A tleap script that builds the chain and sets N, CA, C and O, in Angstrom:
source leaprc.protein.ff14SB
mol = sequence {
  NMET THR GLN SER GLU SER LYS ILE ILE ASP
  ASN PRO VAL GLY PHE ARG LYS LEU ILE GLY
  LEU VAL THR ARG GLU LEU GLN ASP GLY HIE
  SER VAL MET GLU LEU THR VAL ALA PRO GLU
  HIE MET ASN SER HIE GLY SER LEU HIE GLY
  GLY ILE VAL ALA THR MET ILE ASP HIE ALA
  GLY GLY ILE ALA GLY CYS PHE CYS GLU ARG
  THR GLY LYS ARG ARG LYS ALA VAL THR LEU
  THR LEU THR THR SER PHE LEU ALA PRO VAL
  SER GLY GLY ILE LEU THR ALA SER SER ARG
  LYS ARG PRO GLY GLY ARG ARG ILE PHE VAL
  SER THR THR GLU ILE THR ASP GLU THR GLY
  ARG LEU ILE ALA VAL GLY GLU ALA THR TYR
  ARG TYR VAL ASP CPRO
}
set mol.1.N position { 28.633 -15.916 -8.623 }
set mol.1.CA position { 29.078 -15.122 -7.424 }
set mol.1.C position { 30.617 -14.866 -7.956 }
set mol.1.O position { 31.327 -15.815 -8.290 }
set mol.2.N position { 31.094 -13.426 -8.009 }
set mol.2.CA position { 32.537 -13.502 -7.873 }
set mol.2.C position { 33.108 -13.550 -6.840 }
set mol.2.O position { 32.368 -13.606 -5.858 }
set mol.3.N position { 34.522 -13.550 -6.594 }
set mol.3.CA position { 35.017 -13.392 -5.511 }
set mol.3.C position { 35.139 -12.264 -4.512 }
set mol.3.O position { 35.053 -12.290 -3.284 }
set mol.4.N position { 35.351 -11.316 -5.307 }
set mol.4.CA position { 34.929 -9.974 -4.381 }
set mol.4.C position { 33.843 -10.091 -3.601 }
set mol.4.O position { 33.888 -9.990 -2.375 }
set mol.5.N position { 32.357 -10.404 -4.549 }
set mol.5.CA position { 31.352 -10.258 -3.874 }
set mol.5.C position { 31.402 -11.314 -2.559 }
set mol.5.O position { 30.893 -11.043 -1.471 }
set mol.6.N position { 32.033 -12.430 -2.831 }
set mol.6.CA position { 31.822 -13.401 -1.884 }
set mol.6.C position { 32.611 -13.040 -0.795 }
set mol.6.O position { 32.206 -13.549 0.249 }
set mol.7.N position { 33.950 -12.090 -0.636 }
set mol.7.CA position { 34.429 -11.397 0.708 }
set mol.7.C position { 33.546 -10.807 1.172 }
set mol.7.O position { 33.219 -11.148 2.309 }
set mol.8.N position { 32.861 -9.800 0.581 }
set mol.8.CA position { 31.824 -8.986 1.096 }
set mol.8.C position { 30.557 -9.745 2.043 }
set mol.8.O position { 30.109 -9.315 3.106 }
set mol.9.N position { 30.255 -10.646 1.520 }
set mol.9.CA position { 29.429 -11.520 1.984 }
set mol.9.C position { 29.919 -12.503 3.382 }
set mol.9.O position { 29.383 -12.721 4.469 }
set mol.10.N position { 31.059 -12.902 2.819 }
set mol.10.CA position { 31.738 -13.776 3.956 }
set mol.10.C position { 32.458 -13.011 5.284 }
set mol.10.O position { 32.815 -13.664 6.265 }
set mol.11.N position { 32.616 -11.625 5.194 }
set mol.11.CA position { 33.607 -11.074 6.057 }
set mol.11.C position { 32.854 -10.009 6.573 }
set mol.11.O position { 33.308 -8.945 6.154 }
set mol.12.N position { 31.683 -9.833 7.467 }
set mol.12.CA position { 31.187 -9.073 8.076 }
set mol.12.C position { 31.948 -8.174 9.273 }
set mol.12.O position { 32.159 -8.770 10.329 }
set mol.13.N position { 32.275 -7.093 9.191 }
set mol.13.CA position { 33.070 -6.515 10.390 }
set mol.13.C position { 32.555 -5.264 10.839 }
set mol.13.O position { 31.831 -4.526 10.170 }
set mol.14.N position { 33.040 -5.015 12.230 }
set mol.14.CA position { 32.637 -3.868 12.867 }
set mol.14.C position { 31.354 -4.136 13.600 }
set mol.14.O position { 31.097 -5.188 14.185 }
set mol.15.N position { 30.463 -2.934 13.498 }
set mol.15.CA position { 29.082 -2.865 13.818 }
set mol.15.C position { 28.491 -3.949 13.255 }
set mol.15.O position { 27.841 -4.645 14.034 }
set mol.16.N position { 28.541 -4.322 12.000 }
set mol.16.CA position { 27.506 -5.356 11.415 }
set mol.16.C position { 27.682 -6.547 11.727 }
set mol.16.O position { 26.764 -7.364 11.657 }
set mol.17.N position { 29.119 -6.912 12.199 }
set mol.17.CA position { 29.251 -8.324 13.081 }
set mol.17.C position { 28.968 -8.501 14.251 }
set mol.17.O position { 28.615 -9.591 14.700 }
set mol.18.N position { 29.128 -7.053 15.168 }
set mol.18.CA position { 28.420 -7.033 16.303 }
set mol.18.C position { 26.895 -7.466 16.501 }
set mol.18.O position { 26.509 -8.262 17.356 }
set mol.19.N position { 26.107 -6.819 15.584 }
set mol.19.CA position { 24.646 -6.904 15.469 }
set mol.19.C position { 24.409 -8.214 14.943 }
set mol.19.O position { 23.457 -8.845 15.402 }
set mol.20.N position { 25.134 -8.728 14.038 }
set mol.20.CA position { 25.044 -10.110 13.149 }
set mol.20.C position { 24.281 -9.740 11.961 }
set mol.20.O position { 23.636 -10.725 11.603 }
set mol.21.N position { 24.093 -8.792 11.239 }
set mol.21.CA position { 23.817 -8.116 10.017 }
set mol.21.C position { 24.604 -8.899 8.994 }
set mol.21.O position { 25.834 -8.911 9.050 }
set mol.22.N position { 23.876 -9.613 7.975 }
set mol.22.CA position { 24.878 -10.099 6.799 }
set mol.22.C position { 24.144 -10.290 5.535 }
set mol.22.O position { 23.001 -10.704 5.341 }
set mol.23.N position { 25.230 -9.822 4.570 }
set mol.23.CA position { 24.781 -9.646 3.370 }
set mol.23.C position { 24.290 -11.172 2.844 }
set mol.23.O position { 24.956 -12.179 3.084 }
set mol.24.N position { 23.082 -11.187 2.123 }
set mol.24.CA position { 22.941 -12.390 1.186 }
set mol.24.C position { 22.801 -12.343 -0.258 }
set mol.24.O position { 22.665 -13.431 -0.817 }
set mol.25.N position { 22.809 -11.242 -1.002 }
set mol.25.CA position { 22.653 -10.745 -2.162 }
set mol.25.C position { 23.472 -9.460 -2.581 }
set mol.25.O position { 23.386 -8.564 -1.741 }
set mol.26.N position { 24.223 -9.172 -3.650 }
set mol.26.CA position { 25.013 -8.050 -3.755 }
set mol.26.C position { 24.857 -7.998 -5.320 }
set mol.26.O position { 25.347 -8.896 -6.005 }
set mol.27.N position { 24.259 -7.077 -5.816 }
set mol.27.CA position { 24.636 -6.567 -7.450 }
set mol.27.C position { 24.741 -5.288 -7.577 }
set mol.27.O position { 24.721 -4.634 -6.534 }
set mol.28.N position { 24.877 -4.599 -8.826 }
set mol.28.CA position { 24.861 -3.311 -9.061 }
set mol.28.C position { 23.431 -2.869 -8.565 }
set mol.28.O position { 22.456 -3.501 -8.969 }
set mol.29.N position { 23.270 -1.793 -7.694 }
set mol.29.CA position { 22.288 -1.335 -7.221 }
set mol.29.C position { 21.330 -1.684 -6.711 }
set mol.29.O position { 20.285 -1.078 -6.472 }
set mol.30.N position { 21.790 -3.195 -6.417 }
set mol.30.CA position { 20.836 -3.965 -5.251 }
set mol.30.C position { 21.041 -4.772 -4.175 }
set mol.30.O position { 21.744 -5.723 -4.516 }
set mol.31.N position { 20.717 -4.816 -2.947 }
set mol.31.CA position { 21.318 -5.723 -2.097 }
set mol.31.C position { 20.102 -6.232 -1.109 }
set mol.31.O position { 19.077 -5.596 -0.860 }
set mol.32.N position { 20.444 -7.472 -0.629 }
set mol.32.CA position { 19.549 -8.241 0.655 }
set mol.32.C position { 20.454 -8.448 1.217 }
set mol.32.O position { 21.495 -8.937 0.779 }
set mol.33.N position { 20.104 -7.948 2.814 }
set mol.33.CA position { 20.591 -8.383 3.815 }
set mol.33.C position { 19.829 -8.780 5.056 }
set mol.33.O position { 18.757 -8.185 5.166 }
set mol.34.N position { 20.108 -9.619 6.000 }
set mol.34.CA position { 19.557 -10.331 6.694 }
set mol.34.C position { 20.050 -10.223 8.133 }
set mol.34.O position { 21.245 -10.136 8.417 }
set mol.35.N position { 19.134 -10.233 8.954 }
set mol.35.CA position { 19.156 -10.427 10.708 }
set mol.35.C position { 18.398 -11.193 11.335 }
set mol.35.O position { 17.224 -11.236 10.967 }
set mol.36.N position { 18.871 -12.099 12.565 }
set mol.36.CA position { 18.390 -12.889 13.385 }
set mol.36.C position { 18.089 -11.984 14.462 }
set mol.36.O position { 19.015 -11.410 15.035 }
set mol.37.N position { 16.685 -11.761 14.855 }
set mol.37.CA position { 16.494 -10.708 15.754 }
set mol.37.C position { 16.979 -11.747 17.077 }
set mol.37.O position { 16.969 -12.976 17.015 }
set mol.38.N position { 17.342 -11.046 18.107 }
set mol.38.CA position { 18.422 -11.669 19.444 }
set mol.38.C position { 18.051 -10.693 20.506 }
set mol.38.O position { 17.884 -9.491 20.300 }
set mol.39.N position { 17.920 -11.363 21.799 }
set mol.39.CA position { 17.398 -10.725 23.011 }
set mol.39.C position { 18.342 -9.186 22.946 }
set mol.39.O position { 17.910 -8.157 23.466 }
set mol.40.N position { 19.390 -9.240 22.373 }
set mol.40.CA position { 20.456 -7.890 22.742 }
set mol.40.C position { 19.605 -6.979 21.920 }
set mol.40.O position { 19.609 -5.793 22.250 }
set mol.41.N position { 18.854 -7.359 20.869 }
set mol.41.CA position { 18.561 -6.360 19.945 }
set mol.41.C position { 17.068 -5.673 20.550 }
set mol.41.O position { 16.396 -4.964 19.801 }
set mol.42.N position { 16.690 -5.915 21.766 }
set mol.42.CA position { 15.461 -5.607 22.270 }
set mol.42.C position { 15.390 -4.188 22.824 }
set mol.42.O position { 16.493 -3.689 23.046 }
set mol.43.N position { 14.373 -3.466 23.081 }
set mol.43.CA position { 14.040 -2.414 23.715 }
set mol.43.C position { 13.418 -2.660 24.863 }
set mol.43.O position { 12.747 -3.687 24.965 }
set mol.44.N position { 13.525 -1.822 25.849 }
set mol.44.CA position { 12.643 -2.107 27.220 }
set mol.44.C position { 11.071 -2.207 27.226 }
set mol.44.O position { 10.318 -2.053 28.188 }
set mol.45.N position { 10.802 -2.462 26.097 }
set mol.45.CA position { 9.199 -3.059 25.764 }
set mol.45.C position { 9.125 -4.289 25.344 }
set mol.45.O position { 8.017 -4.805 25.199 }
set mol.46.N position { 10.510 -5.119 25.019 }
set mol.46.CA position { 10.328 -6.036 24.400 }
set mol.46.C position { 10.364 -6.046 22.919 }
set mol.46.O position { 10.431 -7.118 22.318 }
set mol.47.N position { 10.332 -5.151 22.428 }
set mol.47.CA position { 10.319 -4.961 21.072 }
set mol.47.C position { 11.554 -4.787 20.317 }
set mol.47.O position { 12.582 -4.537 20.948 }
set mol.48.N position { 11.586 -4.889 19.020 }
set mol.48.CA position { 12.990 -4.584 18.324 }
set mol.48.C position { 13.362 -3.330 18.116 }
set mol.48.O position { 12.856 -2.649 17.223 }
set mol.49.N position { 14.405 -2.840 19.023 }
set mol.49.CA position { 14.933 -1.626 19.330 }
set mol.49.C position { 14.901 -1.002 17.886 }
set mol.49.O position { 15.380 -1.814 17.094 }
set mol.50.N position { 14.402 0.448 17.121 }
set mol.50.CA position { 14.358 0.987 16.175 }
set mol.50.C position { 15.691 1.377 15.325 }
set mol.50.O position { 15.708 1.562 14.108 }
set mol.51.N position { 16.915 1.474 16.292 }
set mol.51.CA position { 18.093 1.635 15.881 }
set mol.51.C position { 18.679 0.471 15.023 }
set mol.51.O position { 19.387 0.630 14.028 }
set mol.52.N position { 18.307 -0.642 15.515 }
set mol.52.CA position { 18.548 -1.885 14.821 }
set mol.52.C position { 18.016 -1.835 13.077 }
set mol.52.O position { 18.708 -2.077 12.088 }
set mol.53.N position { 16.383 -1.387 13.144 }
set mol.53.CA position { 16.069 -1.325 11.650 }
set mol.53.C position { 16.489 -0.089 11.061 }
set mol.53.O position { 16.483 -0.114 9.831 }
set mol.54.N position { 16.847 0.974 11.584 }
set mol.54.CA position { 17.487 2.009 11.090 }
set mol.54.C position { 19.300 1.583 10.486 }
set mol.54.O position { 19.863 1.862 9.427 }
set mol.55.N position { 19.647 1.030 11.369 }
set mol.55.CA position { 20.973 0.300 10.782 }
set mol.55.C position { 21.142 -0.365 9.472 }
set mol.55.O position { 21.934 -0.180 8.548 }
set mol.56.N position { 19.775 -1.528 9.735 }
set mol.56.CA position { 19.831 -2.276 8.484 }
set mol.56.C position { 19.355 -1.614 7.447 }
set mol.56.O position { 19.532 -2.186 6.371 }
set mol.57.N position { 18.810 -0.602 7.411 }
set mol.57.CA position { 18.221 0.382 6.339 }
set mol.57.C position { 19.533 1.120 5.710 }
set mol.57.O position { 19.814 1.145 4.512 }
set mol.58.N position { 20.211 1.664 6.680 }
set mol.58.CA position { 21.296 2.467 6.192 }
set mol.58.C position { 22.600 1.518 5.502 }
set mol.58.O position { 23.250 1.879 4.521 }
set mol.59.N position { 22.817 0.178 6.290 }
set mol.59.CA position { 23.632 -0.495 5.396 }
set mol.59.C position { 23.514 -1.558 4.210 }
set mol.59.O position { 24.437 -1.973 3.509 }
set mol.60.N position { 22.383 -1.846 4.159 }
set mol.60.CA position { 21.730 -2.149 2.712 }
set mol.60.C position { 21.684 -1.012 1.942 }
set mol.60.O position { 22.345 -1.027 0.904 }
set mol.61.N position { 21.068 -0.055 2.210 }
set mol.61.CA position { 21.140 1.175 1.155 }
set mol.61.C position { 22.400 1.476 0.735 }
set mol.61.O position { 22.571 1.730 -0.458 }
set mol.62.N position { 23.387 1.494 1.561 }
set mol.62.CA position { 24.632 1.814 1.499 }
set mol.62.C position { 25.484 0.753 0.517 }
set mol.62.O position { 26.206 1.229 -0.359 }
set mol.63.N position { 25.411 -0.249 0.636 }
set mol.63.CA position { 26.275 -1.405 -0.036 }
set mol.63.C position { 25.397 -1.492 -1.609 }
set mol.63.O position { 26.113 -1.657 -2.597 }
set mol.64.N position { 24.108 -1.399 -1.795 }
set mol.64.CA position { 23.301 -1.257 -2.724 }
set mol.64.C position { 23.836 -0.239 -3.993 }
set mol.64.O position { 23.716 -0.447 -5.201 }
set mol.65.N position { 24.449 0.901 -3.328 }
set mol.65.CA position { 24.975 1.725 -4.306 }
set mol.65.C position { 26.546 2.013 -4.393 }
set mol.65.O position { 27.055 2.958 -4.996 }
set mol.66.N position { 27.308 0.883 -3.580 }
set mol.66.CA position { 28.662 0.754 -3.522 }
set mol.66.C position { 29.509 -0.155 -4.171 }
set mol.66.O position { 30.700 -0.030 -4.452 }
set mol.67.N position { 28.686 -1.150 -4.386 }
set mol.67.CA position { 29.380 -2.546 -5.221 }
set mol.67.C position { 29.262 -2.069 -6.878 }
set mol.67.O position { 28.259 -1.597 -7.414 }
set mol.68.N position { 30.434 -2.306 -7.441 }
set mol.68.CA position { 30.443 -2.420 -8.855 }
set mol.68.C position { 30.613 -3.837 -9.151 }
set mol.68.O position { 31.433 -4.592 -8.629 }
set mol.69.N position { 29.735 -4.121 -10.062 }
set mol.69.CA position { 29.695 -5.924 -10.418 }
set mol.69.C position { 30.657 -5.811 -11.777 }
set mol.69.O position { 31.296 -6.839 -12.001 }
set mol.70.N position { 30.818 -4.915 -12.543 }
set mol.70.CA position { 31.670 -4.885 -13.640 }
set mol.70.C position { 33.044 -4.903 -12.845 }
set mol.70.O position { 33.852 -5.735 -13.257 }
set mol.71.N position { 33.448 -4.096 -11.742 }
set mol.71.CA position { 34.843 -4.345 -11.620 }
set mol.71.C position { 34.968 -5.262 -10.276 }
set mol.71.O position { 36.035 -5.530 -9.724 }
set mol.72.N position { 34.145 -5.537 -10.008 }
set mol.72.CA position { 33.979 -6.391 -8.744 }
set mol.72.C position { 34.606 -5.800 -7.158 }
set mol.72.O position { 34.961 -6.463 -6.184 }
set mol.73.N position { 34.573 -4.288 -7.358 }
set mol.73.CA position { 35.095 -3.472 -6.257 }
set mol.73.C position { 33.800 -2.816 -5.785 }
set mol.73.O position { 32.681 -2.903 -6.291 }
set mol.74.N position { 34.233 -2.081 -4.608 }
set mol.74.CA position { 33.345 -1.361 -3.842 }
set mol.74.C position { 33.693 0.082 -3.659 }
set mol.74.O position { 34.783 0.516 -3.286 }
set mol.75.N position { 32.765 0.679 -3.931 }
set mol.75.CA position { 33.198 2.465 -3.615 }
set mol.75.C position { 32.955 2.398 -2.127 }
set mol.75.O position { 32.378 1.465 -1.569 }
set mol.76.N position { 33.526 3.642 -1.439 }
set mol.76.CA position { 33.112 4.161 -0.012 }
set mol.76.C position { 32.054 5.329 -0.187 }
set mol.76.O position { 31.898 5.849 -1.292 }
set mol.77.N position { 31.340 5.727 0.910 }
set mol.77.CA position { 30.019 6.286 0.840 }
set mol.77.C position { 29.849 6.853 2.262 }
set mol.77.O position { 30.273 6.181 3.202 }
set mol.78.N position { 29.372 7.814 2.442 }
set mol.78.CA position { 28.973 8.293 3.906 }
set mol.78.C position { 27.551 8.848 3.924 }
set mol.78.O position { 27.175 9.648 3.068 }
set mol.79.N position { 26.715 8.386 4.975 }
set mol.79.CA position { 25.177 8.805 4.795 }
set mol.79.C position { 24.987 10.339 5.013 }
set mol.79.O position { 25.546 10.986 5.898 }
set mol.80.N position { 23.992 10.904 3.944 }
set mol.80.CA position { 23.930 12.528 4.497 }
set mol.80.C position { 22.498 12.054 5.091 }
set mol.80.O position { 22.526 12.124 6.320 }
set mol.81.N position { 21.464 11.670 4.675 }
set mol.81.CA position { 20.201 11.568 5.249 }
set mol.81.C position { 19.894 10.271 5.413 }
set mol.81.O position { 20.389 9.373 4.732 }
set mol.82.N position { 18.821 10.056 6.588 }
set mol.82.CA position { 18.275 8.778 6.556 }
set mol.82.C position { 16.876 8.948 7.148 }
set mol.82.O position { 16.782 9.320 8.318 }
set mol.83.N position { 15.960 8.741 6.539 }
set mol.83.CA position { 14.613 8.431 7.104 }
set mol.83.C position { 13.931 7.152 7.101 }
set mol.83.O position { 13.919 6.384 6.139 }
set mol.84.N position { 13.281 6.926 8.381 }
set mol.84.CA position { 12.529 5.622 8.702 }
set mol.84.C position { 11.220 5.672 8.844 }
set mol.84.O position { 10.811 6.636 9.492 }
set mol.85.N position { 10.417 4.912 8.428 }
set mol.85.CA position { 9.181 4.415 8.835 }
set mol.85.C position { 8.626 3.108 9.295 }
set mol.85.O position { 8.372 2.086 8.659 }
set mol.86.N position { 8.520 3.352 10.357 }
set mol.86.CA position { 8.357 1.902 11.222 }
set mol.86.C position { 6.982 1.504 11.560 }
set mol.86.O position { 6.375 1.879 12.563 }
set mol.87.N position { 6.482 0.619 10.537 }
set mol.87.CA position { 5.347 0.169 10.488 }
set mol.87.C position { 4.553 -0.965 11.258 }
set mol.87.O position { 3.333 -0.925 11.421 }
set mol.88.N position { 5.365 -1.967 11.706 }
set mol.88.CA position { 5.070 -3.115 12.600 }
set mol.88.C position { 6.168 -3.384 13.797 }
set mol.88.O position { 7.361 -3.125 13.640 }
set mol.89.N position { 5.655 -3.904 14.943 }
set mol.89.CA position { 6.646 -4.081 15.955 }
set mol.89.C position { 6.987 -5.577 15.664 }
set mol.89.O position { 6.250 -6.394 15.111 }
set mol.90.N position { 8.378 -5.795 16.195 }
set mol.90.CA position { 8.967 -7.112 15.964 }
set mol.90.C position { 9.436 -7.674 17.173 }
set mol.90.O position { 10.235 -6.997 17.820 }
set mol.91.N position { 9.009 -9.063 17.716 }
set mol.91.CA position { 9.626 -9.311 18.668 }
set mol.91.C position { 10.591 -10.939 18.638 }
set mol.91.O position { 10.882 -11.658 19.594 }
set mol.92.N position { 10.890 -11.114 17.222 }
set mol.92.CA position { 11.741 -12.140 17.065 }
set mol.92.C position { 11.595 -12.569 15.406 }
set mol.92.O position { 10.842 -12.085 14.561 }
set mol.93.N position { 12.455 -13.499 15.293 }
set mol.93.CA position { 12.569 -13.874 13.978 }
set mol.93.C position { 13.519 -13.585 13.038 }
set mol.93.O position { 14.553 -13.198 13.581 }
set mol.94.N position { 13.573 -13.613 12.049 }
set mol.94.CA position { 14.779 -13.349 10.836 }
set mol.94.C position { 13.794 -12.120 9.882 }
set mol.94.O position { 12.751 -12.307 9.255 }
set mol.95.N position { 14.579 -10.877 10.072 }
set mol.95.CA position { 14.205 -9.709 9.081 }
set mol.95.C position { 14.958 -9.971 7.951 }
set mol.95.O position { 15.876 -10.790 7.912 }
set mol.96.N position { 14.532 -9.200 6.915 }
set mol.96.CA position { 14.963 -9.109 5.514 }
set mol.96.C position { 15.427 -7.643 5.294 }
set mol.96.O position { 14.571 -6.831 5.647 }
set mol.97.N position { 16.350 -7.206 4.893 }
set mol.97.CA position { 16.276 -5.712 4.359 }
set mol.97.C position { 16.313 -5.932 2.701 }
set mol.97.O position { 16.722 -7.073 2.486 }
set mol.98.N position { 16.106 -5.425 1.814 }
set mol.98.CA position { 16.096 -5.442 0.374 }
set mol.98.C position { 15.971 -3.778 -0.019 }
set mol.98.O position { 15.036 -2.984 0.084 }
set mol.99.N position { 17.469 -3.637 -0.553 }
set mol.99.CA position { 17.452 -2.035 -0.848 }
set mol.99.C position { 17.764 -2.148 -2.687 }
set mol.99.O position { 18.249 -2.994 -3.438 }
set mol.100.N position { 17.236 -0.925 -2.814 }
set mol.100.CA position { 17.533 -0.451 -4.411 }
set mol.100.C position { 18.030 0.870 -4.686 }
set mol.100.O position { 17.417 1.875 -4.327 }
set mol.101.N position { 19.199 0.906 -5.355 }
set mol.101.CA position { 19.655 2.514 -5.767 }
set mol.101.C position { 19.025 2.741 -6.793 }
set mol.101.O position { 18.803 1.962 -7.720 }
set mol.102.N position { 18.551 4.349 -6.617 }
set mol.102.CA position { 17.724 4.931 -7.545 }
set mol.102.C position { 18.402 5.616 -8.434 }
set mol.102.O position { 19.556 5.597 -8.006 }
set mol.103.N position { 18.377 6.243 -9.467 }
set mol.103.CA position { 19.311 6.785 -10.363 }
set mol.103.C position { 19.745 8.345 -9.956 }
set mol.103.O position { 18.890 9.180 -9.661 }
set mol.104.N position { 21.028 8.610 -9.973 }
set mol.104.CA position { 21.363 9.874 -9.341 }
set mol.104.C position { 22.570 10.332 -9.897 }
set mol.104.O position { 23.000 9.815 -10.928 }
set mol.105.N position { 23.223 11.337 -9.271 }
set mol.105.CA position { 24.355 12.026 -9.802 }
set mol.105.C position { 25.757 11.086 -9.736 }
set mol.105.O position { 25.796 9.886 -9.464 }
set mol.106.N position { 26.914 11.978 -10.065 }
set mol.106.CA position { 28.153 11.343 -10.081 }
set mol.106.C position { 28.681 11.141 -8.830 }
set mol.106.O position { 29.532 10.266 -8.676 }
set mol.107.N position { 28.213 11.984 -7.690 }
set mol.107.CA position { 28.812 11.806 -6.213 }
set mol.107.C position { 27.833 11.565 -5.240 }
set mol.107.O position { 28.192 11.272 -4.100 }
set mol.108.N position { 26.487 11.659 -5.568 }
set mol.108.CA position { 25.474 11.531 -4.820 }
set mol.108.C position { 24.539 10.443 -5.116 }
set mol.108.O position { 24.066 10.441 -6.253 }
set mol.109.N position { 24.142 9.408 -4.209 }
set mol.109.CA position { 22.760 8.670 -4.620 }
set mol.109.C position { 21.910 8.722 -3.600 }
set mol.109.O position { 22.105 9.568 -2.728 }
set mol.110.N position { 20.760 7.796 -3.506 }
set mol.110.CA position { 19.510 7.546 -2.753 }
set mol.110.C position { 19.140 6.237 -3.114 }
set mol.110.O position { 19.054 5.760 -4.246 }
set mol.111.N position { 18.881 5.590 -1.763 }
set mol.111.CA position { 18.595 4.278 -1.990 }
set mol.111.C position { 17.170 4.176 -1.246 }
set mol.111.O position { 16.869 5.035 -0.417 }
set mol.112.N position { 16.237 3.044 -1.574 }
set mol.112.CA position { 15.147 2.966 -0.978 }
set mol.112.C position { 15.156 1.478 -0.392 }
set mol.112.O position { 15.510 0.553 -1.121 }
set mol.113.N position { 14.788 1.269 0.850 }
set mol.113.CA position { 14.951 0.064 1.524 }
set mol.113.C position { 13.787 -0.397 2.268 }
set mol.113.O position { 13.502 0.260 3.269 }
set mol.114.N position { 12.852 -1.685 1.889 }
set mol.114.CA position { 11.951 -2.487 2.412 }
set mol.114.C position { 12.579 -3.493 3.472 }
set mol.114.O position { 13.542 -4.206 3.190 }
set mol.115.N position { 11.816 -3.492 4.996 }
set mol.115.CA position { 12.354 -4.287 5.853 }
set mol.115.C position { 11.245 -5.240 6.143 }
set mol.115.O position { 10.145 -4.879 6.563 }
set mol.116.N position { 11.616 -6.585 5.878 }
set mol.116.CA position { 10.122 -7.654 5.826 }
set mol.116.C position { 10.580 -8.911 6.855 }
set mol.116.O position { 11.759 -9.261 6.912 }
set mol.117.N position { 9.528 -9.552 7.661 }
set mol.117.CA position { 9.830 -10.426 8.417 }
set mol.117.C position { 9.781 -11.808 7.498 }
set mol.117.O position { 9.523 -11.725 6.297 }
set mol.118.N position { 9.989 -12.812 8.000 }
set mol.118.CA position { 10.112 -14.071 7.337 }
set mol.118.C position { 8.875 -14.518 6.522 }
set mol.118.O position { 8.929 -15.232 5.520 }
set mol.119.N position { 7.543 -13.911 7.184 }
set mol.119.CA position { 6.175 -14.080 6.703 }
set mol.119.C position { 5.788 -13.177 5.356 }
set mol.119.O position { 4.808 -13.428 4.655 }
set mol.120.N position { 6.883 -11.891 5.067 }
set mol.120.CA position { 6.428 -11.257 4.195 }
set mol.120.C position { 5.975 -9.858 4.572 }
set mol.120.O position { 5.820 -8.966 3.738 }
set mol.121.N position { 5.751 -9.701 6.012 }
set mol.121.CA position { 5.161 -8.718 6.545 }
set mol.121.C position { 6.114 -7.542 6.356 }
set mol.121.O position { 7.217 -7.693 6.880 }
set mol.122.N position { 5.925 -6.540 5.786 }
set mol.122.CA position { 6.144 -5.231 5.791 }
set mol.122.C position { 6.499 -4.541 7.106 }
set mol.122.O position { 5.561 -3.889 7.565 }
set mol.123.N position { 7.854 -4.522 7.972 }
set mol.123.CA position { 8.226 -4.037 9.100 }
set mol.123.C position { 8.531 -2.533 9.239 }
set mol.123.O position { 8.179 -1.899 10.234 }
set mol.124.N position { 9.379 -1.839 7.926 }
set mol.124.CA position { 9.454 -0.675 7.890 }
set mol.124.C position { 9.973 -0.452 6.670 }
set mol.124.O position { 10.414 -1.382 5.995 }
set mol.125.N position { 9.976 0.819 6.251 }
set mol.125.CA position { 10.490 1.236 4.806 }
set mol.125.C position { 11.303 2.479 5.462 }
set mol.125.O position { 11.010 3.040 6.518 }
set mol.126.N position { 12.639 2.852 4.405 }
set mol.126.CA position { 13.495 4.050 4.528 }
set mol.126.C position { 13.971 4.248 3.123 }
set mol.126.O position { 13.832 3.570 2.105 }
set mol.127.N position { 14.627 5.479 3.395 }
set mol.127.CA position { 15.098 6.108 2.308 }
set mol.127.C position { 16.403 6.901 2.959 }
set mol.127.O position { 16.357 7.579 3.986 }
set mol.128.N position { 17.700 6.645 2.051 }
set mol.128.CA position { 18.649 7.326 2.587 }
set mol.128.C position { 19.235 7.839 1.294 }
set mol.128.O position { 18.902 7.466 0.169 }
set mol.129.N position { 20.548 9.134 1.724 }
set mol.129.CA position { 20.918 9.697 0.766 }
set mol.129.C position { 22.245 9.487 0.897 }
set mol.129.O position { 22.478 9.705 2.086 }
set mol.130.N position { 23.545 9.097 0.189 }
set mol.130.CA position { 24.758 8.975 0.336 }
set mol.130.C position { 25.777 9.682 -0.432 }
set mol.130.O position { 25.521 9.776 -1.633 }
set mol.131.N position { 26.543 10.046 -0.152 }
set mol.131.CA position { 27.670 10.703 -0.850 }
set mol.131.C position { 29.094 9.866 -1.107 }
set mol.131.O position { 29.760 9.777 -0.076 }
set mol.132.N position { 29.563 9.367 -2.035 }
set mol.132.CA position { 31.073 8.780 -2.508 }
set mol.132.C position { 31.804 9.710 -2.168 }
set mol.132.O position { 31.758 10.891 -2.511 }
set mol.133.N position { 32.812 8.949 -1.169 }
set mol.133.CA position { 33.934 9.515 -0.515 }
set mol.133.C position { 35.269 9.305 -1.282 }
set mol.133.O position { 36.223 10.078 -1.196 }
set mol.134.N position { 35.239 8.175 -2.043 }
set mol.134.CA position { 36.371 7.447 -2.906 }
set mol.134.C position { 36.899 8.634 -3.825 }
set mol.134.O position { 36.148 9.600 -3.966 }
set mol.135.N position { 38.064 8.634 -4.423 }
set mol.135.CA position { 38.666 9.478 -5.212 }
set mol.135.C position { 38.338 9.218 -6.629 }
set mol.135.O position { 38.822 9.924 -7.513 }
savepdb mol mol.pdb
quit
């Protein structure tokens, strides 16, 4: 693990820190993030709020396309589109978001993400398009 990679994993900030979303793996074109479901993540029906799942897809997909293993640096990107298919309800446990960056252009990339629970059950799938914003 590079020092740059370690900083990303050990230093969640902002909204990611607020909801408890942590990075477990980060390589060129691939990321794995985890979230321990807590009471504050639930909707009024007692299931995980869909916005948490969408956030996991957005963050995991974004960092999969922004980390450069060769330089150890991260690029910056903004989300252009985000689609989420919710496949199963969640009431607790640990969720894992696994993302892969797809081949793309110089300024635009697409990532596909799967959200699973600790048993491997598929909870949601998503795809997002991002635009690099760094010079």
